[in-house]
Short mmCIF file of C-alpha atoms in Angstrom, two decimals:
data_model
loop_
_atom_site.label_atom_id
_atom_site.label_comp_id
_atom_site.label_asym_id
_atom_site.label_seq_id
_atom_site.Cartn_x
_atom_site.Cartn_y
_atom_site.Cartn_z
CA UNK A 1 -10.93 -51.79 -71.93
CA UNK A 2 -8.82 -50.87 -68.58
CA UNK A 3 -9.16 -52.14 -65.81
CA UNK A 4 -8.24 -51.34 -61.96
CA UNK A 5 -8.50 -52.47 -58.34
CA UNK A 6 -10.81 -50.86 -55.74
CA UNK A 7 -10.34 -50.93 -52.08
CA UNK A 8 -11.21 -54.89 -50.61
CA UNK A 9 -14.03 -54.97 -48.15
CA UNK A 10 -13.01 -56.35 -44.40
CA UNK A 11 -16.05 -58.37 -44.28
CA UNK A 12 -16.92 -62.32 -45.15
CA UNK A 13 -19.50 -63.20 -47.71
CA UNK A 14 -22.49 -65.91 -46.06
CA UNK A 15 -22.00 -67.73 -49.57
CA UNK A 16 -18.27 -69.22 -49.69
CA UNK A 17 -17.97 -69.58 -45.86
CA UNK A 18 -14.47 -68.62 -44.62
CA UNK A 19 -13.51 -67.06 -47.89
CA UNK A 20 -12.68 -63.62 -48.61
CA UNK A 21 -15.25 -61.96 -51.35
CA UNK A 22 -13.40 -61.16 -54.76
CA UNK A 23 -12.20 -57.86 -55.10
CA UNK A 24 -13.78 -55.40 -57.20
CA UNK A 25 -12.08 -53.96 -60.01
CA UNK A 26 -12.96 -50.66 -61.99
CA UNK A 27 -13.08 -51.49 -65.68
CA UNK A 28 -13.80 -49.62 -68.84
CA UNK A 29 -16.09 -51.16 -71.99
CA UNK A 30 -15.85 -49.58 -75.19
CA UNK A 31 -19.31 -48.97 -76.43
CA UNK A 32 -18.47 -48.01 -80.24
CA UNK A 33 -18.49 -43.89 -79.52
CA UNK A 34 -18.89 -43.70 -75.77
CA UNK A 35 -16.37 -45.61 -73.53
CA UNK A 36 -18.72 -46.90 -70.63
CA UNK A 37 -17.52 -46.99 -66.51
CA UNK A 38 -18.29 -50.48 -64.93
CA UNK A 39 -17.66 -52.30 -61.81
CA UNK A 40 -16.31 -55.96 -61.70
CA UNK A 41 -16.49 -59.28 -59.67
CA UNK A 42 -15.14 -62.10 -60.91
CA UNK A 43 -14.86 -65.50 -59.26
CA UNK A 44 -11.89 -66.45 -57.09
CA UNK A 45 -9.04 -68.91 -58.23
CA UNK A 46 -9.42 -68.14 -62.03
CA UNK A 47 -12.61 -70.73 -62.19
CA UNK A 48 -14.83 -70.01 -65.10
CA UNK A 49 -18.28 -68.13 -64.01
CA UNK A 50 -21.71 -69.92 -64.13
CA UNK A 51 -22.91 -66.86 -66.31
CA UNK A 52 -22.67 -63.10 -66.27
CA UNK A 53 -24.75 -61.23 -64.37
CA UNK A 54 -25.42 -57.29 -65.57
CA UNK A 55 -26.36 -54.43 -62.87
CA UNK A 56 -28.05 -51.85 -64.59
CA UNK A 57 -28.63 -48.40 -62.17
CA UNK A 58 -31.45 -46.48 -61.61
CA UNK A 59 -32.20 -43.13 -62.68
CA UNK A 60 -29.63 -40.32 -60.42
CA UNK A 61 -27.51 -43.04 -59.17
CA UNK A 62 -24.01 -44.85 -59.97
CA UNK A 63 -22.78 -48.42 -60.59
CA UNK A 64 -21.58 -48.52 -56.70
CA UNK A 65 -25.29 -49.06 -55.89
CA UNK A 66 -24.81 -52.76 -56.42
CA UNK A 67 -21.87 -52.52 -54.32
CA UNK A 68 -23.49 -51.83 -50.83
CA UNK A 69 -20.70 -51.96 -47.97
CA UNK A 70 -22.55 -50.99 -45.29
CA UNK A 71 -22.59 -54.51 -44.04
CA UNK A 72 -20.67 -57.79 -45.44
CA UNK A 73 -23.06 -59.77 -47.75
CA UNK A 74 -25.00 -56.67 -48.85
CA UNK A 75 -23.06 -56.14 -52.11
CA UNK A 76 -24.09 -57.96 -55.38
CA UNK A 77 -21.31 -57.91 -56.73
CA UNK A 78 -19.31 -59.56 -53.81
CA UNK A 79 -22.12 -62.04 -53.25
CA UNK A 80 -22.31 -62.97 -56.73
CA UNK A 81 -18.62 -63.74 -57.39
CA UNK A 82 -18.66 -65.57 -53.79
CA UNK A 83 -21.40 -67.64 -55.65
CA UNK A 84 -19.82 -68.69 -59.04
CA UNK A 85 -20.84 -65.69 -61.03
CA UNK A 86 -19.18 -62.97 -62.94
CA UNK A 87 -20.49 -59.46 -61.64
CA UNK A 88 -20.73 -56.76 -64.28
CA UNK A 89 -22.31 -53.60 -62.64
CA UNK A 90 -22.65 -50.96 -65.88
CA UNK A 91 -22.70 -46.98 -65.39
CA UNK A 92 -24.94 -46.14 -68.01
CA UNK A 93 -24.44 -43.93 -70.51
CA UNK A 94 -25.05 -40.48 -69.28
CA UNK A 95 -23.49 -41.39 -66.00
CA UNK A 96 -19.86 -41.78 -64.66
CA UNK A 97 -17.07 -42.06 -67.69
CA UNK A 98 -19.36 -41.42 -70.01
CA UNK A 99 -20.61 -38.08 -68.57
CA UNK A 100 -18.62 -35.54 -70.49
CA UNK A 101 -19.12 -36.83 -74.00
CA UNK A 102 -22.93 -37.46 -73.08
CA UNK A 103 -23.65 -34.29 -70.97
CA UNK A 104 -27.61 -34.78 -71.72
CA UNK A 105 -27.36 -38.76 -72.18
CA UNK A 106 -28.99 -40.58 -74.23
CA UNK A 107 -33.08 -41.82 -75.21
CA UNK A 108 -33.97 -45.06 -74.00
CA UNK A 109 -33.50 -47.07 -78.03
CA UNK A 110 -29.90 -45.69 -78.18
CA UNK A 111 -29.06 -46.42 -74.30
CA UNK A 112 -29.87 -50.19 -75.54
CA UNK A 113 -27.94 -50.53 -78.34
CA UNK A 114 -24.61 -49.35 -76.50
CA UNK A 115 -25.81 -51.58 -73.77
CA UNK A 116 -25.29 -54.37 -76.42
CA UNK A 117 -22.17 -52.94 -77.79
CA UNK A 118 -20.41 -53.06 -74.26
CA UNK A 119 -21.51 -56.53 -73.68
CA UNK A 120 -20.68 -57.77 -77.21
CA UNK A 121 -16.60 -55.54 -76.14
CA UNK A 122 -16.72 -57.50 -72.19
CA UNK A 123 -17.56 -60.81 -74.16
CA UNK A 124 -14.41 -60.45 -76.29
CA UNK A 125 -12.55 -60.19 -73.32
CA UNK A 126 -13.84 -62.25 -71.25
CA UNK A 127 -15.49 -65.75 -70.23
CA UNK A 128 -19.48 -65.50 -70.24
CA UNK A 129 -20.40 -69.10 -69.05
CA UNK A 130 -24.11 -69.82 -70.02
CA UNK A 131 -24.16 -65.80 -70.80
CA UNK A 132 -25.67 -62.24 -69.74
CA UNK A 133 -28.47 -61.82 -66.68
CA UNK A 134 -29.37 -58.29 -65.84
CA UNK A 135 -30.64 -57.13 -63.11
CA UNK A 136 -32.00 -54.01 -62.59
CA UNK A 137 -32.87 -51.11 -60.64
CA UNK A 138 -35.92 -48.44 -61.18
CA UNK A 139 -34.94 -46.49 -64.77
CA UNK A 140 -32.25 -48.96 -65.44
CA UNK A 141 -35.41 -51.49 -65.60
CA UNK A 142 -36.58 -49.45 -68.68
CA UNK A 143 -33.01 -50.16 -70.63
CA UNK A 144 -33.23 -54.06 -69.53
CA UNK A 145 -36.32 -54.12 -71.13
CA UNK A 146 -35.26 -52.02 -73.97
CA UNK A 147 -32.07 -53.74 -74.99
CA UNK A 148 -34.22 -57.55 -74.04
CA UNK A 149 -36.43 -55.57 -77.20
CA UNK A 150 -33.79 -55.14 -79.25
CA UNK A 151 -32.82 -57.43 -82.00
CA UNK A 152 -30.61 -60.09 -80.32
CA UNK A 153 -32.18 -59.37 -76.90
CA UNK A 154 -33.13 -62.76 -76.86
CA UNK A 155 -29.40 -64.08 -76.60
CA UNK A 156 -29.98 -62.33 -72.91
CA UNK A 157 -30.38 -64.86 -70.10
CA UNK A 158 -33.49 -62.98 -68.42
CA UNK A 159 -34.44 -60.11 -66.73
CA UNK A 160 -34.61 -59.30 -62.91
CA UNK A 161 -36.24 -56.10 -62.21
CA UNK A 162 -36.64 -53.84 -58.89
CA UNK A 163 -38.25 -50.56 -58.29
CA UNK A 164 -40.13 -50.87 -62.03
CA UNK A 165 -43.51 -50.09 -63.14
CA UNK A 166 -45.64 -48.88 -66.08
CA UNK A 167 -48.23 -46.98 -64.39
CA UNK A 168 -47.03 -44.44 -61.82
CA UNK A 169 -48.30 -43.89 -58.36
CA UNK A 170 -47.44 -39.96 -58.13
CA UNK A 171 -48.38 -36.90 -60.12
CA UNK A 172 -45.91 -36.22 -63.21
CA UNK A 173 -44.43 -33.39 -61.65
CA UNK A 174 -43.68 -35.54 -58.55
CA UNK A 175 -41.02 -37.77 -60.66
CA UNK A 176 -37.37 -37.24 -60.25
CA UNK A 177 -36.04 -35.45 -62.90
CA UNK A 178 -33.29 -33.10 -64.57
CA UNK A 179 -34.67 -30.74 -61.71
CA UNK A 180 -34.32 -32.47 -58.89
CA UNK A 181 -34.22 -36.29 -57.47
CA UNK A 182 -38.34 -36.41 -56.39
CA UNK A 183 -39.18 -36.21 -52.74
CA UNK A 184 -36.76 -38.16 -50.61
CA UNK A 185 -39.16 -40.16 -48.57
CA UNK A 186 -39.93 -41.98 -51.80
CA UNK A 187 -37.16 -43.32 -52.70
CA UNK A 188 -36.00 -44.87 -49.54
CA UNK A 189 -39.34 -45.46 -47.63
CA UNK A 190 -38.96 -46.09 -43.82
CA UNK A 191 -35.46 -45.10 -42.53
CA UNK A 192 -35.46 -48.64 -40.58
CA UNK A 193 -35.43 -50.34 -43.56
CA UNK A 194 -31.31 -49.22 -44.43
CA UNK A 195 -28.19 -50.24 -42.11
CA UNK A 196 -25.83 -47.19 -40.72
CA UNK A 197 -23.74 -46.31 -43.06
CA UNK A 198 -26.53 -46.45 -46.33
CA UNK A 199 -27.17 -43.13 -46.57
CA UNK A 200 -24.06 -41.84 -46.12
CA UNK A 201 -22.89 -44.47 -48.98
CA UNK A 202 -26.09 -43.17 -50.98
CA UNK A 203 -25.08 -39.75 -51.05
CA UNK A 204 -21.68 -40.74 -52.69
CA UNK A 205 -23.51 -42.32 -55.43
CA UNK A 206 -26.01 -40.22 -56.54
CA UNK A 207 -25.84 -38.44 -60.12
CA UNK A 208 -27.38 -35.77 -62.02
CA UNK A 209 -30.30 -37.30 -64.27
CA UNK A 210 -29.29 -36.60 -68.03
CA UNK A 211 -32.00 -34.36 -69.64
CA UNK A 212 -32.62 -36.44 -71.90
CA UNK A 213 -33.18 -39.39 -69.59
CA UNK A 214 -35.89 -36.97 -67.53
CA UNK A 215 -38.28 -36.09 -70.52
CA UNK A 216 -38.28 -39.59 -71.46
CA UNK A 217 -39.67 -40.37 -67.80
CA UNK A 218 -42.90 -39.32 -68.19
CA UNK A 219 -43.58 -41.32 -71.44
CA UNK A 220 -42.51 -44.12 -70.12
CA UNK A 221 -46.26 -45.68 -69.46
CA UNK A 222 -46.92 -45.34 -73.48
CA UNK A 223 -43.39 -46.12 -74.61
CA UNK A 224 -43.80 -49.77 -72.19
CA UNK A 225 -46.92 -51.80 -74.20
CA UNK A 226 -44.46 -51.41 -77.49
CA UNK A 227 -41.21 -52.45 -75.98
CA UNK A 228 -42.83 -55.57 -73.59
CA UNK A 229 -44.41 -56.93 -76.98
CA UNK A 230 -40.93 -57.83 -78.30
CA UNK A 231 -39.68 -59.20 -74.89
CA UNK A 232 -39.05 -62.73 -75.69
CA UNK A 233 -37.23 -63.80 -72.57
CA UNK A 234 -38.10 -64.94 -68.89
CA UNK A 235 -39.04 -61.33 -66.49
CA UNK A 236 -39.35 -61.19 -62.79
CA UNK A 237 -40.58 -58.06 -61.20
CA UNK A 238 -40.05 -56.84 -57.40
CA UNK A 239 -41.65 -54.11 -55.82
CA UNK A 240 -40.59 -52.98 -52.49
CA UNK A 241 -42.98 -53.05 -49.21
CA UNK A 242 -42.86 -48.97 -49.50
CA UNK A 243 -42.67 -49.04 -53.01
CA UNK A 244 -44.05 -45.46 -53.71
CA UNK A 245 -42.94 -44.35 -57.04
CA UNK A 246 -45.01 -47.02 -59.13
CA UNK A 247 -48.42 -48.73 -58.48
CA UNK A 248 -48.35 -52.56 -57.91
CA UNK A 249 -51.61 -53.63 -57.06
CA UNK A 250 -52.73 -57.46 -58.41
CA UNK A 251 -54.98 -55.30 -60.89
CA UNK A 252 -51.60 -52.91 -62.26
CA UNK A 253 -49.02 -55.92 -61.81
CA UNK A 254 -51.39 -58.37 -64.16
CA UNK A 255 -51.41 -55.79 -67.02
CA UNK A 256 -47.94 -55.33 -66.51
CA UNK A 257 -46.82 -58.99 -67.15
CA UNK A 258 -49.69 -59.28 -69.62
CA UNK A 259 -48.32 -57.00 -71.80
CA UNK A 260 -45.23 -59.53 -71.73
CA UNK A 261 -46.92 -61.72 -74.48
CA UNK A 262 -43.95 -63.20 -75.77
CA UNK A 263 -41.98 -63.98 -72.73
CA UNK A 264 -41.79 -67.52 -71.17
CA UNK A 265 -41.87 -66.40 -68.11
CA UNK A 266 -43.00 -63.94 -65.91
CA UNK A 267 -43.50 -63.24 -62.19
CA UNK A 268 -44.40 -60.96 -59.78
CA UNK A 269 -42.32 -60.51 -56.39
CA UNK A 270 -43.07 -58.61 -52.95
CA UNK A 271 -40.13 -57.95 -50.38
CA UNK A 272 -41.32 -56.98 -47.22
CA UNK A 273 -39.15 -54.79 -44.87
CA UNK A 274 -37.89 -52.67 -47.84
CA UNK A 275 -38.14 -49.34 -49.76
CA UNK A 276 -37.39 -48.47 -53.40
CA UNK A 277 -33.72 -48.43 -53.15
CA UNK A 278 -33.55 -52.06 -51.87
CA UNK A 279 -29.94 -53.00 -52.65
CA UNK A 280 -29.06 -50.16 -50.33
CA UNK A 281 -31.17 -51.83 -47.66
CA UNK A 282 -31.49 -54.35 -45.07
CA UNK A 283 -33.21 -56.83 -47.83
CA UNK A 284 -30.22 -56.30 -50.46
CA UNK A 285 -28.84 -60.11 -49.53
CA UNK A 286 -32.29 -61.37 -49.68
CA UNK A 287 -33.29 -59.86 -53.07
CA UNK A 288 -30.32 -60.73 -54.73
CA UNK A 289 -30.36 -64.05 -53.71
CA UNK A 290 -34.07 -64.47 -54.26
CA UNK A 291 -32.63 -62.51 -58.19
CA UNK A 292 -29.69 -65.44 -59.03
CA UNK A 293 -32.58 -67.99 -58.05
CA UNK A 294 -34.57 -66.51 -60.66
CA UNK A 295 -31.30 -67.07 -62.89
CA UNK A 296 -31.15 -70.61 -62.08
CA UNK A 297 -34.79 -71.09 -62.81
CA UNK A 298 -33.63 -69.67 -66.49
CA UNK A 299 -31.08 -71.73 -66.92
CA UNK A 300 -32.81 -75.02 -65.68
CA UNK A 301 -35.50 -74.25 -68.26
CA UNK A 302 -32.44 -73.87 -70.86
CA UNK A 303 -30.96 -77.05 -70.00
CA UNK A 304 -33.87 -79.33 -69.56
CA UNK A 305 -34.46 -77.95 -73.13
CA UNK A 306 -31.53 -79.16 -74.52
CA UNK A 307 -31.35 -82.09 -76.86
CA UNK A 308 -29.86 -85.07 -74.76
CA UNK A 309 -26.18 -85.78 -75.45
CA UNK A 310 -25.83 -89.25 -76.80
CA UNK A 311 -24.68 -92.01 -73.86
CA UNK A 312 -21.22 -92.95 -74.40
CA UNK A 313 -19.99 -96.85 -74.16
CA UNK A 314 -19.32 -97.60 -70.51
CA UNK A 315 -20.86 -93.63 -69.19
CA UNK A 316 -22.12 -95.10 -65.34
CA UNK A 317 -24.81 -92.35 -65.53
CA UNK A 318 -26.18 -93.63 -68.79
CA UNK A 319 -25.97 -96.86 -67.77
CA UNK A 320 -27.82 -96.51 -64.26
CA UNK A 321 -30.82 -94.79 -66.52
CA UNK A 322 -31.28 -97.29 -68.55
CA UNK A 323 -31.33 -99.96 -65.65
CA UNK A 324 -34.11 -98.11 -64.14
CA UNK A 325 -36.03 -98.05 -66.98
CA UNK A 326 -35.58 -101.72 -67.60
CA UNK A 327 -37.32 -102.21 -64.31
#
């Protein structure tokens, strides 16, 4: 794995007031026969991260969509760093480094398992705190689901999804594909929604889809009931206010977590003033936030869990408990 510095943004994250976000480094994770691009945010002053939080792309874009610089406090991997997290934001296979020895990319079982085998290289190299989040964006939603599927998906913290459905809200032929990126309006939604600067960013980041990616796409609605049934860990879905790619009316969204039998958790999000490419948008900073809550939530769960640690001779907290119980 290599790794590299990119340019530091001039702005201030609202999270660690008066501190300067972490810088974001260009890094390399060897995925068994692919090596894999990434993006990286680490905490500042070498303190170990809460957990590890994974940015998976959507379908025709790059790892730099987490990485929003239109406006300070935008970028998810600044504001997660700023916050006490490690910030892993993955190309995925198909897509930057991994474009000329996967010119066609890869189906959705095989994006998974290198998913896994770049986390399991990062680990190695690495400190994971409490372990591996992911959130994700539109197609990428389809590989956090996938690789939460696999075996050993549910060593994965939980899953925050944007911009993902199971029943679409166009025609086939309407869907971005190896063709083309879909109609425009869709995928942005009202141009108020995005700071100056987004599209111009946007444009820098999009990708060809990998062929194989686009056939996939329209299968996606039978290929979902299979892969949800061996989801075993906490989900959280968000659809935009102009969400127009997928269908997320109370009737759609309860089939869609209902199909989530084995998972803890699930829940349903709207975020007003947004469209489907809301880390690109004025709601970025509220989504991700509203995202590393849901990670907390997780986590709580985990550690209330827990077996309680046995109360060492003289331990004030211990003590204090059992005082109050006395009375």
């Amino acid at each position: 794995m290599t790794d590299r510095p990119l340019p530091r943004g001039n702005g201030r994250v609202a999270g660690a007031p008066g501190a300067d976000p972490s810088p974001v480094r260009e890094i390399t994770l060897d995925a068994g026969d692919v090596t894999l691009s990434a993006l990286l945010a680490e905490p500042a002053g070498d303190v170990p991260p809460r957990a590890v939080v994974v940015a998976v792309h959507g379908s025709g874009m790059r790892a730099g969509y987490f990485d929003s610089r239109a406006l300070p406090g935008l970028s998810l991997l600044r504001l997660g760093a700023a916050l006490g997290y490690t910030v892993l934001a993955v190309d995925r296979p198909g897509y930057g480094r991994s474009t000329a020895s996967l010119p066609l990319g890869l189906p959705l079982a095989e994006q998974a398992t290198t998913l896994h085998t770049a986390l399991a290289d990062f680990a190695a190299r690495h400190r994971t705190g409490a372990g591996c989040f992911v959130v994700a964006h539109s197609n990428g939603g389809k590989l956090a689901l996938a690789a939460a599927a696999e075996q050993g998906g549910d060593a994965l913290i939980g899953l925050d999804i944007s911009g993902l459905g199971h029943r679409l809200a166009v025609a086939p032929p309407q869907f971005p594909g190896v063709h083309g990126h879909g109609e425009w309006r869709r995928h942005w939604g009202a141009l108020r929604f995005y700071p100056p600067g987004a599209f111009q960013q946007g444009r820098a980041l999009v990708a060809p889809v990998p062929e194989r990616e686009s056939l996939e796409g329209a299968l996606w609605a039978d290929m979902y009931p299979g892969i949800a049934a061996r989801v075993r860990i906490p989900v959280r879905f968000t659809f935009a206010e102009q969400e127009q790619w997928w269908r997320h009316d109370e009737e759609t969204t309860s089939d869609l977590t209902g199909r989530l039998r084995a998972s803890p958790r699930t829940r349903v999000a709207r975020l007003p003033e947004a469209g489907h490419n809301i880390s690109l948008g004025w709601a970025a900073r509220t989504y991700h936030l509203r995202a590393l809550a849901f990670l907390e939530e997780c986590l709580l769960t985990r550690e209330a869990a827990a077996p309680a640690r046995p109360a060492r001779p003289g331990d004030p907290v211990a003590e204090l408990a059992c005082q109050s119980a006395v009375r």
